[in-house]
Coordinates of C-alpha atoms (C1' of nucleotides) in Angstrom, one line a residue:
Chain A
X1 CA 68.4 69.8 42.0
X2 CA 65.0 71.2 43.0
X3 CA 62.3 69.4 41.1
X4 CA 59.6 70.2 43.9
X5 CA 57.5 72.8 43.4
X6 CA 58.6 75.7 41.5
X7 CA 58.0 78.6 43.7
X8 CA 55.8 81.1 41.3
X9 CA 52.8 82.0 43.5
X10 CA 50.3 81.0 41.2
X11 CA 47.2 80.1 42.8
X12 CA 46.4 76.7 42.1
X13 CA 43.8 76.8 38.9
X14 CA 41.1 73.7 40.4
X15 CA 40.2 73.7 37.0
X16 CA 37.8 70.6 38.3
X17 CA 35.8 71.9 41.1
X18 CA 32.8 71.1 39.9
X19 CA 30.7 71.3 42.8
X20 CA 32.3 75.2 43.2
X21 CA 31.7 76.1 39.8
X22 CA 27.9 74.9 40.1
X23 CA 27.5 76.5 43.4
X24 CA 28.8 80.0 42.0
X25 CA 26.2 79.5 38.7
X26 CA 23.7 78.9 41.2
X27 CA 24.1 81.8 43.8
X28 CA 24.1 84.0 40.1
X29 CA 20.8 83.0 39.1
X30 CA 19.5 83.2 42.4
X31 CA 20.6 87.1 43.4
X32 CA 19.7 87.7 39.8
X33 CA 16.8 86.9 40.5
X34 CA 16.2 83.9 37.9
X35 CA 15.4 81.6 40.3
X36 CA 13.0 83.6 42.0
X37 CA 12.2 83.3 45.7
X38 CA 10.2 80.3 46.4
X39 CA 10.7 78.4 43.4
X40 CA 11.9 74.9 43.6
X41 CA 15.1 73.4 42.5
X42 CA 14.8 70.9 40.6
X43 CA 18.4 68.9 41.1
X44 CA 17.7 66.5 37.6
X45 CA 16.9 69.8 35.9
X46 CA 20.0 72.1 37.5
X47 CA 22.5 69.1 36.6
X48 CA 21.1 68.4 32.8
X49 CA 21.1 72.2 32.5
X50 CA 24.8 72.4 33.5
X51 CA 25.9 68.9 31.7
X52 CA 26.9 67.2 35.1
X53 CA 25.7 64.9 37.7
X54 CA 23.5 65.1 40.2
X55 CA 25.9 64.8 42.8
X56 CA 27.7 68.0 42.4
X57 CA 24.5 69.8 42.1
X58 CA 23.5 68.0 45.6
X59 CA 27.0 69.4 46.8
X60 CA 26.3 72.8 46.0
X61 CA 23.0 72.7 46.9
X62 CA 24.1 72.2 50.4
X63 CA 26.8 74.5 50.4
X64 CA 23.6 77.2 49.2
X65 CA 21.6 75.6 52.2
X66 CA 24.0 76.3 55.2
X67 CA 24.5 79.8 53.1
X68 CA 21.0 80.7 53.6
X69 CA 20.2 81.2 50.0
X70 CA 18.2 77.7 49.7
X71 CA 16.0 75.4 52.4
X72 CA 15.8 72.1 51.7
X73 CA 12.9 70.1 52.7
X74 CA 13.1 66.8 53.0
X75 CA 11.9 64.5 50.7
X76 CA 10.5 67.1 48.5
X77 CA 13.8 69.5 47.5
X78 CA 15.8 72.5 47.4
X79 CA 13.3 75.9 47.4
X80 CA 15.0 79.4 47.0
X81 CA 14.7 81.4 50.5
X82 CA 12.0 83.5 51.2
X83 CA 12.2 87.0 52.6
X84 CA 9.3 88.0 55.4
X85 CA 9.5 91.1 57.0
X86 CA 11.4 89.5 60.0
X87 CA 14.1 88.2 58.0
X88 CA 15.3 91.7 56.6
X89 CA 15.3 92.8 60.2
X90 CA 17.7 90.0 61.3
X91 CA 19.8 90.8 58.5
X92 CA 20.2 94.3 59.3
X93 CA 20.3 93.7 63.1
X94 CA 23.1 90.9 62.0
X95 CA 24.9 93.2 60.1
X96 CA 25.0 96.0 62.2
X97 CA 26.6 94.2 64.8
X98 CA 29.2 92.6 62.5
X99 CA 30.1 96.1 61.1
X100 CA 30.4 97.8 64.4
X101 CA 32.8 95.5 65.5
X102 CA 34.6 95.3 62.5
X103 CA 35.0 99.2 62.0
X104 CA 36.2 99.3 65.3
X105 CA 38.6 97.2 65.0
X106 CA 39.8 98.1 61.5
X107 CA 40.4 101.7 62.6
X108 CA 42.6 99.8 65.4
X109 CA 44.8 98.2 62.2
X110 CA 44.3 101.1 60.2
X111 CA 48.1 101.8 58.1
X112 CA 48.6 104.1 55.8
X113 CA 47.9 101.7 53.0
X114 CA 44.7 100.3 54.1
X115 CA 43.5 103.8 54.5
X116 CA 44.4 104.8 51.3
X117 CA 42.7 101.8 49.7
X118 CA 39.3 102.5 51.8
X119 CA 39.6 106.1 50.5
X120 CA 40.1 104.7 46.9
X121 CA 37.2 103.0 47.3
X122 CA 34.9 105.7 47.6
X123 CA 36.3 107.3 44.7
X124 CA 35.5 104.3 42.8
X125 CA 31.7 104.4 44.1
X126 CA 31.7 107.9 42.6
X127 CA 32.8 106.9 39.6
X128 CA 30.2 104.2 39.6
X129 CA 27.5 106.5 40.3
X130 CA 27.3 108.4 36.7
X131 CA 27.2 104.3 35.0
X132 CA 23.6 103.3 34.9
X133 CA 24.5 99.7 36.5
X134 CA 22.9 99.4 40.0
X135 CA 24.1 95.8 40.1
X136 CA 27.8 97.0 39.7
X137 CA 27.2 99.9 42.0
X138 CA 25.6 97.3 44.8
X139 CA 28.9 95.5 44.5
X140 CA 31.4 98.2 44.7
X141 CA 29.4 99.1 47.8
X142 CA 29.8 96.1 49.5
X143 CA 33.4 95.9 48.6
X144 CA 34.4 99.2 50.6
X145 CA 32.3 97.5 53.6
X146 CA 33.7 94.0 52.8
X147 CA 37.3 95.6 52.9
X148 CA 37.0 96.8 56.2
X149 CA 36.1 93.4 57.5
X150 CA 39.4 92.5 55.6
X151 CA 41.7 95.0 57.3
X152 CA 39.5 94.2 61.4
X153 CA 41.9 90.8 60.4
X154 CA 38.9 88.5 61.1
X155 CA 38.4 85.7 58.7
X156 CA 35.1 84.3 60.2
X157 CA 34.1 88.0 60.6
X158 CA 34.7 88.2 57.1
X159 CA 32.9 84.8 56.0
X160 CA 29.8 86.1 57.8
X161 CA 29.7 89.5 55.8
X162 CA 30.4 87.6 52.7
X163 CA 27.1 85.0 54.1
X164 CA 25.4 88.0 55.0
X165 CA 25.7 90.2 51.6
X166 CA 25.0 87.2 49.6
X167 CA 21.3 87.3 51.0
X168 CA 21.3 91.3 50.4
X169 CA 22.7 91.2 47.3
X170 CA 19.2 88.1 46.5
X171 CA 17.2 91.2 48.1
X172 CA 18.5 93.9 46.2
X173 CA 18.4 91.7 43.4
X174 CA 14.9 91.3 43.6
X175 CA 14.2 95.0 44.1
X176 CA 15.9 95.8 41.2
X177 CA 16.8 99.2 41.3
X178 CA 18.9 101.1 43.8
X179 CA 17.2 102.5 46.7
X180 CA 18.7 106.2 46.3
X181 CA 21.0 108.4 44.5
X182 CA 24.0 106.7 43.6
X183 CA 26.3 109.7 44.7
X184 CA 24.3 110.3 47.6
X185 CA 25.0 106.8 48.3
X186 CA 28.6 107.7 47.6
X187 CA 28.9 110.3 49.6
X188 CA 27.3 108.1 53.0
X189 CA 30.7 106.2 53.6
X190 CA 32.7 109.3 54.2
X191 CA 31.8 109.8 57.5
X192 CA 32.3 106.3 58.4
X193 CA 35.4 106.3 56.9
X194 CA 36.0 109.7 58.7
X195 CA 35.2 108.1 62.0
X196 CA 37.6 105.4 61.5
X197 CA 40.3 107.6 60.9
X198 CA 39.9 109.4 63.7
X199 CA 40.0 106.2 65.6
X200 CA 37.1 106.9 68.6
X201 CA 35.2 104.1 69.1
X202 CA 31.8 105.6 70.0
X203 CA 32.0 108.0 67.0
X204 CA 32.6 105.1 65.0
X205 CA 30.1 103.1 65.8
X206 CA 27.4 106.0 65.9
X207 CA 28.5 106.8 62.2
X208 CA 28.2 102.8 60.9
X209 CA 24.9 102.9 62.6
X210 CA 23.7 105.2 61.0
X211 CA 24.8 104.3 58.0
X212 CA 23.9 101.1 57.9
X213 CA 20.1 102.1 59.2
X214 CA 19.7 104.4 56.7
X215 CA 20.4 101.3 54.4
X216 CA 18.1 99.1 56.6
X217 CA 14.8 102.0 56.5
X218 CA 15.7 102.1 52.4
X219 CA 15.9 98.8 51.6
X220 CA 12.6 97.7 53.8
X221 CA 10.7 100.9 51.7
X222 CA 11.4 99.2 48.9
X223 CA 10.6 95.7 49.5
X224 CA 7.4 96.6 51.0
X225 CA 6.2 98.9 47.7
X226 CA 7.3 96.1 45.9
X227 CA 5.6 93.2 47.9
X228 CA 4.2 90.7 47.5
X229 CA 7.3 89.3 46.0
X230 CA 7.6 88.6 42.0
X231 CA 5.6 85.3 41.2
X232 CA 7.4 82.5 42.7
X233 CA 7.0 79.9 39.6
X234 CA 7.1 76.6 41.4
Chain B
X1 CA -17.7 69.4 58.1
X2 CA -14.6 69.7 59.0
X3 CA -12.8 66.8 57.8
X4 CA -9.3 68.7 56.9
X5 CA -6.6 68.0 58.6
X6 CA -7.3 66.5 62.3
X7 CA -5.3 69.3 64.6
X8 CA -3.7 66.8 66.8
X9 CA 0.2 68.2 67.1
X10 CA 2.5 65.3 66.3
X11 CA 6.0 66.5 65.4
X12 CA 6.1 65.8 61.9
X13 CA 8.7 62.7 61.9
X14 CA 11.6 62.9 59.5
X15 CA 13.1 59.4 59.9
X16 CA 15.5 59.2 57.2
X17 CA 17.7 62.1 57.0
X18 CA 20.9 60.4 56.6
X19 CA 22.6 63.2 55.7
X20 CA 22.1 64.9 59.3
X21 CA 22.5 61.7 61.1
X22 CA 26.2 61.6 59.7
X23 CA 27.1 65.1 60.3
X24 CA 26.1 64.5 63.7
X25 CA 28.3 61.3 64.2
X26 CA 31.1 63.3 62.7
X27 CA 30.5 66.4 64.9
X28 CA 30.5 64.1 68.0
X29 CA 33.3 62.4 67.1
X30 CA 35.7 65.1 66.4
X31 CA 34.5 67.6 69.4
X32 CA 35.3 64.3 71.5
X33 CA 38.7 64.0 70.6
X34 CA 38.8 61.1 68.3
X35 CA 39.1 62.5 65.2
X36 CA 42.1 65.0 66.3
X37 CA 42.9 68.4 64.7
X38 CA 44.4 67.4 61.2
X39 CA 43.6 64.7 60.7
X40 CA 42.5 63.2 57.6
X41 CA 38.5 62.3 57.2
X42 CA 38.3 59.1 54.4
X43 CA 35.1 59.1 53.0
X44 CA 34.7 55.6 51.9
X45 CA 36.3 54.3 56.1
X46 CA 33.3 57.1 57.4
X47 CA 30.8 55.2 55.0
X48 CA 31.7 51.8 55.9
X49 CA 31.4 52.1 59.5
X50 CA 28.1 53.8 59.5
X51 CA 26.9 51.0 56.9
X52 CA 26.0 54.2 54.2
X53 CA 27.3 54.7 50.7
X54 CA 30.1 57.7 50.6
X55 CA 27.5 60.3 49.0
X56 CA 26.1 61.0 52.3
X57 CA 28.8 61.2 54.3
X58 CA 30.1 63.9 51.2
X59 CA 27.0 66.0 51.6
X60 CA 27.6 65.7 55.9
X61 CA 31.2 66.7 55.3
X62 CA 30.3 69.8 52.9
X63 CA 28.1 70.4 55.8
X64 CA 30.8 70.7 58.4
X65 CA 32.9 72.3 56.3
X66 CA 31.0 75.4 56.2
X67 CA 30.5 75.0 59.4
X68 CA 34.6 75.1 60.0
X69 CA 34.9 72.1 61.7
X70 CA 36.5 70.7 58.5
X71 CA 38.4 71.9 55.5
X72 CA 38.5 70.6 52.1
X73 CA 41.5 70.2 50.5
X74 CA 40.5 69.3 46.8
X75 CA 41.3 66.2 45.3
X76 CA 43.1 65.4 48.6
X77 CA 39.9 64.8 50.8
X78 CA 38.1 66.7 53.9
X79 CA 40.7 67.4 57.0
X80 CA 40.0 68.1 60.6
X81 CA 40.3 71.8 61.6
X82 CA 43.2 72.4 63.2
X83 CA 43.5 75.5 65.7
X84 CA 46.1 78.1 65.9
X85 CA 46.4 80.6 68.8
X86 CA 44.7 83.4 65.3
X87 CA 41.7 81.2 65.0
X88 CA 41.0 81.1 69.2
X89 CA 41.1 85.1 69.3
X90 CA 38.9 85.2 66.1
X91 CA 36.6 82.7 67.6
X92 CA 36.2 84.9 70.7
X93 CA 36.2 88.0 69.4
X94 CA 33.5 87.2 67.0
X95 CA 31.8 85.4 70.2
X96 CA 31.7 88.8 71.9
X97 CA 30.6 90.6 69.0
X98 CA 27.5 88.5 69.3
X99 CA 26.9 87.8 72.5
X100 CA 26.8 91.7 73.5
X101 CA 24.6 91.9 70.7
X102 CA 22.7 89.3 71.4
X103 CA 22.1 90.4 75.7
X104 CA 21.2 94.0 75.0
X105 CA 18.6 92.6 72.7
X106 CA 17.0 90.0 75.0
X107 CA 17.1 92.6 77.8
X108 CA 14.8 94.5 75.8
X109 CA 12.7 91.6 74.9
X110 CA 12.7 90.0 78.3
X111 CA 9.7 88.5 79.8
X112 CA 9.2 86.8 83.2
X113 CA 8.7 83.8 81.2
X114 CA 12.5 84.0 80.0
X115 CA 13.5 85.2 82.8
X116 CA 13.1 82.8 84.6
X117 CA 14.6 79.9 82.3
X118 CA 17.4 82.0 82.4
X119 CA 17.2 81.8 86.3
X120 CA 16.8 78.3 86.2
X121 CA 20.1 77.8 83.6
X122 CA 22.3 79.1 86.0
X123 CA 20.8 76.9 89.1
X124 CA 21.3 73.8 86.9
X125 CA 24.5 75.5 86.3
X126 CA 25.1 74.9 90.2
X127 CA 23.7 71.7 90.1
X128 CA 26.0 69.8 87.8
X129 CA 29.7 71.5 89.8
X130 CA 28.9 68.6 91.8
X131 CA 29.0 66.2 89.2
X132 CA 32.1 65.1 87.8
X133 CA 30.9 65.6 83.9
X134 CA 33.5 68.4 82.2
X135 CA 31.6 67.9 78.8
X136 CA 28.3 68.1 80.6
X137 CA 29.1 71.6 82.2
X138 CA 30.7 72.9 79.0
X139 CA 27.3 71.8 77.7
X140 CA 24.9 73.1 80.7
X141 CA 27.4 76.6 80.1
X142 CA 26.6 76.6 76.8
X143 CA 23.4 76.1 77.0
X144 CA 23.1 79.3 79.5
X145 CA 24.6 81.7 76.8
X146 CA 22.0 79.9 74.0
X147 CA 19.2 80.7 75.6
X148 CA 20.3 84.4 75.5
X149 CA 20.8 84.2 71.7
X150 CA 17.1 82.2 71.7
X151 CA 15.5 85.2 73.6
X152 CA 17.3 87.6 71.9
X153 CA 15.2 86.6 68.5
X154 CA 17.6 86.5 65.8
X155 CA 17.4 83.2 63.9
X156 CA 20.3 83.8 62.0
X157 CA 22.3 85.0 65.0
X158 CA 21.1 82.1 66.6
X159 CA 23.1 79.8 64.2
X160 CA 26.0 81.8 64.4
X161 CA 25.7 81.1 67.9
X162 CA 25.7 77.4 67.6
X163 CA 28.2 77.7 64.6
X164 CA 31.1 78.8 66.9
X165 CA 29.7 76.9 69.8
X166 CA 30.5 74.0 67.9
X167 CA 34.0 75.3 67.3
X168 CA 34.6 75.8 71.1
X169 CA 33.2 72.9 71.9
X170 CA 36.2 71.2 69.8
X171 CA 38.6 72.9 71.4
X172 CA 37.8 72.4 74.8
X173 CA 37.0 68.4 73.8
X174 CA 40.5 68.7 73.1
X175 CA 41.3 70.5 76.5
X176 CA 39.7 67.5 77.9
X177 CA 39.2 69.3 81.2
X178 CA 37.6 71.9 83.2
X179 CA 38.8 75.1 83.0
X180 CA 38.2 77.1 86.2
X181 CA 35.9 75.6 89.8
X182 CA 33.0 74.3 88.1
X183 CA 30.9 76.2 91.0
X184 CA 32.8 79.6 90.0
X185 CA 31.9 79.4 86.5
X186 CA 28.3 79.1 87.4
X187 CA 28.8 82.2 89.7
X188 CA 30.3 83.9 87.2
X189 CA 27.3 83.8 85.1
X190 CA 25.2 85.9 87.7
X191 CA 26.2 89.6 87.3
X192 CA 25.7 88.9 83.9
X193 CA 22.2 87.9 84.3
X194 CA 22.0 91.0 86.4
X195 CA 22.6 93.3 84.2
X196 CA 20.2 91.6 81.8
X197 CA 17.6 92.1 84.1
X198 CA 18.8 95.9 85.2
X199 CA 18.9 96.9 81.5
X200 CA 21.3 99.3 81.3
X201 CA 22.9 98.7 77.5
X202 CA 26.7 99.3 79.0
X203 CA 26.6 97.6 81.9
X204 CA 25.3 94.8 79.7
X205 CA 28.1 94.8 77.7
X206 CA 30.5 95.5 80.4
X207 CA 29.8 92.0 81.8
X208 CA 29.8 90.0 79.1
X209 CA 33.0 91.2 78.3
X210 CA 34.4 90.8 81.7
X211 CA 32.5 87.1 81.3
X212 CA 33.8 86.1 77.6
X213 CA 37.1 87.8 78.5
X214 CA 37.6 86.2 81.3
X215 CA 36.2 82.2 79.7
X216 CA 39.1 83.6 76.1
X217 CA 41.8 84.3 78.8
X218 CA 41.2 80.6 80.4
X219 CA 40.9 78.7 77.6
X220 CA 43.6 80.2 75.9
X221 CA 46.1 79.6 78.7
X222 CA 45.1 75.9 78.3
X223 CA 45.5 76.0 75.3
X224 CA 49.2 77.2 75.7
X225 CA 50.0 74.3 78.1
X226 CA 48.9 71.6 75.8
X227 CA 49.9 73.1 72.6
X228 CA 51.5 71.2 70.8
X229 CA 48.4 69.5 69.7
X230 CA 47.4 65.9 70.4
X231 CA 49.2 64.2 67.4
X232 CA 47.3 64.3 64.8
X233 CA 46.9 60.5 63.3
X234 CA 46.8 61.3 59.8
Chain C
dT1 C1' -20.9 69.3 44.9
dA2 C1' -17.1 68.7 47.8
dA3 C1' -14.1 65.9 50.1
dT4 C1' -11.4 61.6 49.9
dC5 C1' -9.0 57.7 47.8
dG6 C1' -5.9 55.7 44.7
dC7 C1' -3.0 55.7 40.9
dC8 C1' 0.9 57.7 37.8
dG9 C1' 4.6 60.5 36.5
dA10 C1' 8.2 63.2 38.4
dT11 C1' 11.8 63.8 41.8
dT12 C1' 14.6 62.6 45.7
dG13 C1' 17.8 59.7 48.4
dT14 C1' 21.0 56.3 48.1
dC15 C1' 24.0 53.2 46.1
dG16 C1' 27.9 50.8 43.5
dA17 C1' 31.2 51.6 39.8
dC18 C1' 34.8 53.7 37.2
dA19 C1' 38.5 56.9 35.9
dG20 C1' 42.0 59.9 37.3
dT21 C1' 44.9 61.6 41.0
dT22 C1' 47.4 61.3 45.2
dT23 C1' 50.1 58.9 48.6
dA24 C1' 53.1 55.6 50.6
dG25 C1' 56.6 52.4 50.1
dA26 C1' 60.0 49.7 47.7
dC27 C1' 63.8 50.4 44.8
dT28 C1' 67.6 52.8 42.5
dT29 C1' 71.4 55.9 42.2
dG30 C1' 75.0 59.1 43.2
Chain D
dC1 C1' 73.2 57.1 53.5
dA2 C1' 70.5 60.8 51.4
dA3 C1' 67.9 62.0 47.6
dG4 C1' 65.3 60.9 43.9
dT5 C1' 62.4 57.6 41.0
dC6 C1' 59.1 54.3 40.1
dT7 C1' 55.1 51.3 41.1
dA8 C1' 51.0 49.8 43.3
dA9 C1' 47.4 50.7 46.5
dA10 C1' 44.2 53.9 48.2
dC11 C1' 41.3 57.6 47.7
dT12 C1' 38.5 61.2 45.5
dG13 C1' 35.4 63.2 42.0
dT14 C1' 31.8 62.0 39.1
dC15 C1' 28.5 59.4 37.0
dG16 C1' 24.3 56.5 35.9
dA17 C1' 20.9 53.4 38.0
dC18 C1' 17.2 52.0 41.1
dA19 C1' 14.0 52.0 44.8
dA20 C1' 11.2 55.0 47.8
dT21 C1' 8.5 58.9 48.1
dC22 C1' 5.8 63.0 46.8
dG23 C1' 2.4 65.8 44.4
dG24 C1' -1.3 66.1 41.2
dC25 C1' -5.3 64.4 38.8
dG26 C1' -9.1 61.8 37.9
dA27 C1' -12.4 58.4 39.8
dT28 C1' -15.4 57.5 43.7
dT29 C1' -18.6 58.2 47.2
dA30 C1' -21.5 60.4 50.4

DNA sequence: TAATCGCCGATTGTCGACAGTTTAGACTTG
DNA sequence: CAAGTCTAAACTGTCGACAATCGGCGATTA
């Protein structure tokens, strides 16, 4: 008689995971910008706000820390990250070499199903691009690059990107609008995914890096029209 | 009048930071070996034997958590990583991702000044073979390929540096011993210091893949021979 | 007038406690 | 003897409390 676990795949609901839930509330308000760069957070306030504890908040506040979406200074709190010039440079410079890697290897994986789910992809971003909904269209953008750090087969890889787009997504967040036509966008990851299909390693890389500078020259445009950044309120 | 501030540079004293104190003692202790691969970390045993409450020793595990040298399993408590043969190739292969990264760019910002340290690394490198220290040459080796990362300029890459340097060092804690001539390892270092200083983008990367390569290849041998782990007192 | 000092409210760091869950071991049953 | 069941101990998740500390504001002084 089998009274262990009955084998339906259903992923676990941790209906308490407190500290999880707070963290995801919090990573929302920062890349929607509530919560703007430089303002503190205030753990008494976050935890009344949300009807728990400090200590979860404390939790997640950590987790946000080692994310790179908070600093905490000692003795005196959590503050929302602050973009300078250098840091979008990093980001980029981060990025660039996480996607290189990871295109290469994807097209090294690359089945006939992966393919066709990159391809799908794209058509989605189309779709997106007649939607007025920049924040939807940021997403589905960094799902197509997010899935090919899923097919490269590289969970840490992929835990970077995720690190990585979290900050962008805080950027673009704060910029507001999307830094060029959404089907030109669109049309931008065709030759990557070209590239990767055809499976050479130099066009590949050429293609992501172009891509992804294109993004990088965009993106630092915007930010410096727009800075100095939105009114921190402390 | 200048009565502000007095600009005598004392290095700002954070005392009290319980919180990083105890992610140290748990990062020492589990890349020496005590605290094994699996086994289970009990917050309240942690707390007692540093003479703290278990809120800190939380916060220190969410820490190492995210930094993968633990992994929460809800309501069940924080476990020591355990390695499979997946997580040494994604280890490595993100380590090379970096590290070429990381060379071409401090070949292009390389001074004399950095030069030189890196110089000097590899001499100190030579100077501990003698010594009978395997943890202190891992560290010394370590240290080599840091300094790359430092002079590359990339904070973030920095910390993914030191991320998966804290990984490795875990693994080879568990390894327990050298593995290769301590004085070839620190020969081994050379050519890629040489290319470095040549700056030619390819042969950069060609070495510190033949370097990382070679370092993966070793440890993952090793890793074979021991494998099954040390048991894993849960 | 401008800089400094000292106090007060606000906030953090840490602790001990409690409820609910998991685990281990004794016990039962086929 | 194997498999299952039950019970008690151990542990986690969360909370509220308290002392230490920080930042701001007004008083003080040169």
């Amino acid at each position: 008689m089998r009274t262990m676990s009955p084998p339906v795949g259903l992923p676990a609901l941790n209906e308490t995971d407190l500290v999880g839930q707070v963290a995801r509330r919090l990573t929302e308000a920062i890349v929607q910008g509530r919560l703007p760069p430089g303002s503190k957070v205030v753990e008494a306030g976050i935890a009344r706000e949300l009807g728990v504890s400090r200590a979860p908040v404390r939790e997640a506040a950590r987790l946000l820390e080692q994310q790179g979406l908070l600093v905490a200074h000692p003795r005196r709190g959590f503050f929302v990250r602050e973009f300078a010039a250098d840091d979008i440079d990093e980001i980029y410079d981060l990025r660039l070499c996480v996607e290189r890697h990871a295109a290469v290897l994807a097209a090294r994986n690359l089945t006939p199903e992966t393919r066709d789910m990159l391809r799908r992809q794209i058509e989605v971003l189309h779709e997106m691009a007649d939607l007025d909904d920049p924040a939807r269209q940021v997403e589905e953008d960094y799902r197509f690059h997010r899935l090919i750090c899923e097919i490269a087969g590289n969970k840490r890889m992929l835990r970077l990107f995720d690190d990585l787009a979290s900050e962008l997504r805080m950027l673009i967040g704060l910029i507001g609008r999307l830094y060029d036509d959404p089907h030109e966008i669109a049309r931008t990851h065709e030759p990557v995914l070209a590239a990767i299909e055809a499976g050479h390693p130099e066009r590949i890389v050429a293609h992501v890096d172009y891509h992804i500078g294109h993004a990088r020259r965009e993106v630092g445009r915007l930010v410096r029209d727009i800075a100095p950044w939105p009114a921190a309120a402390k």
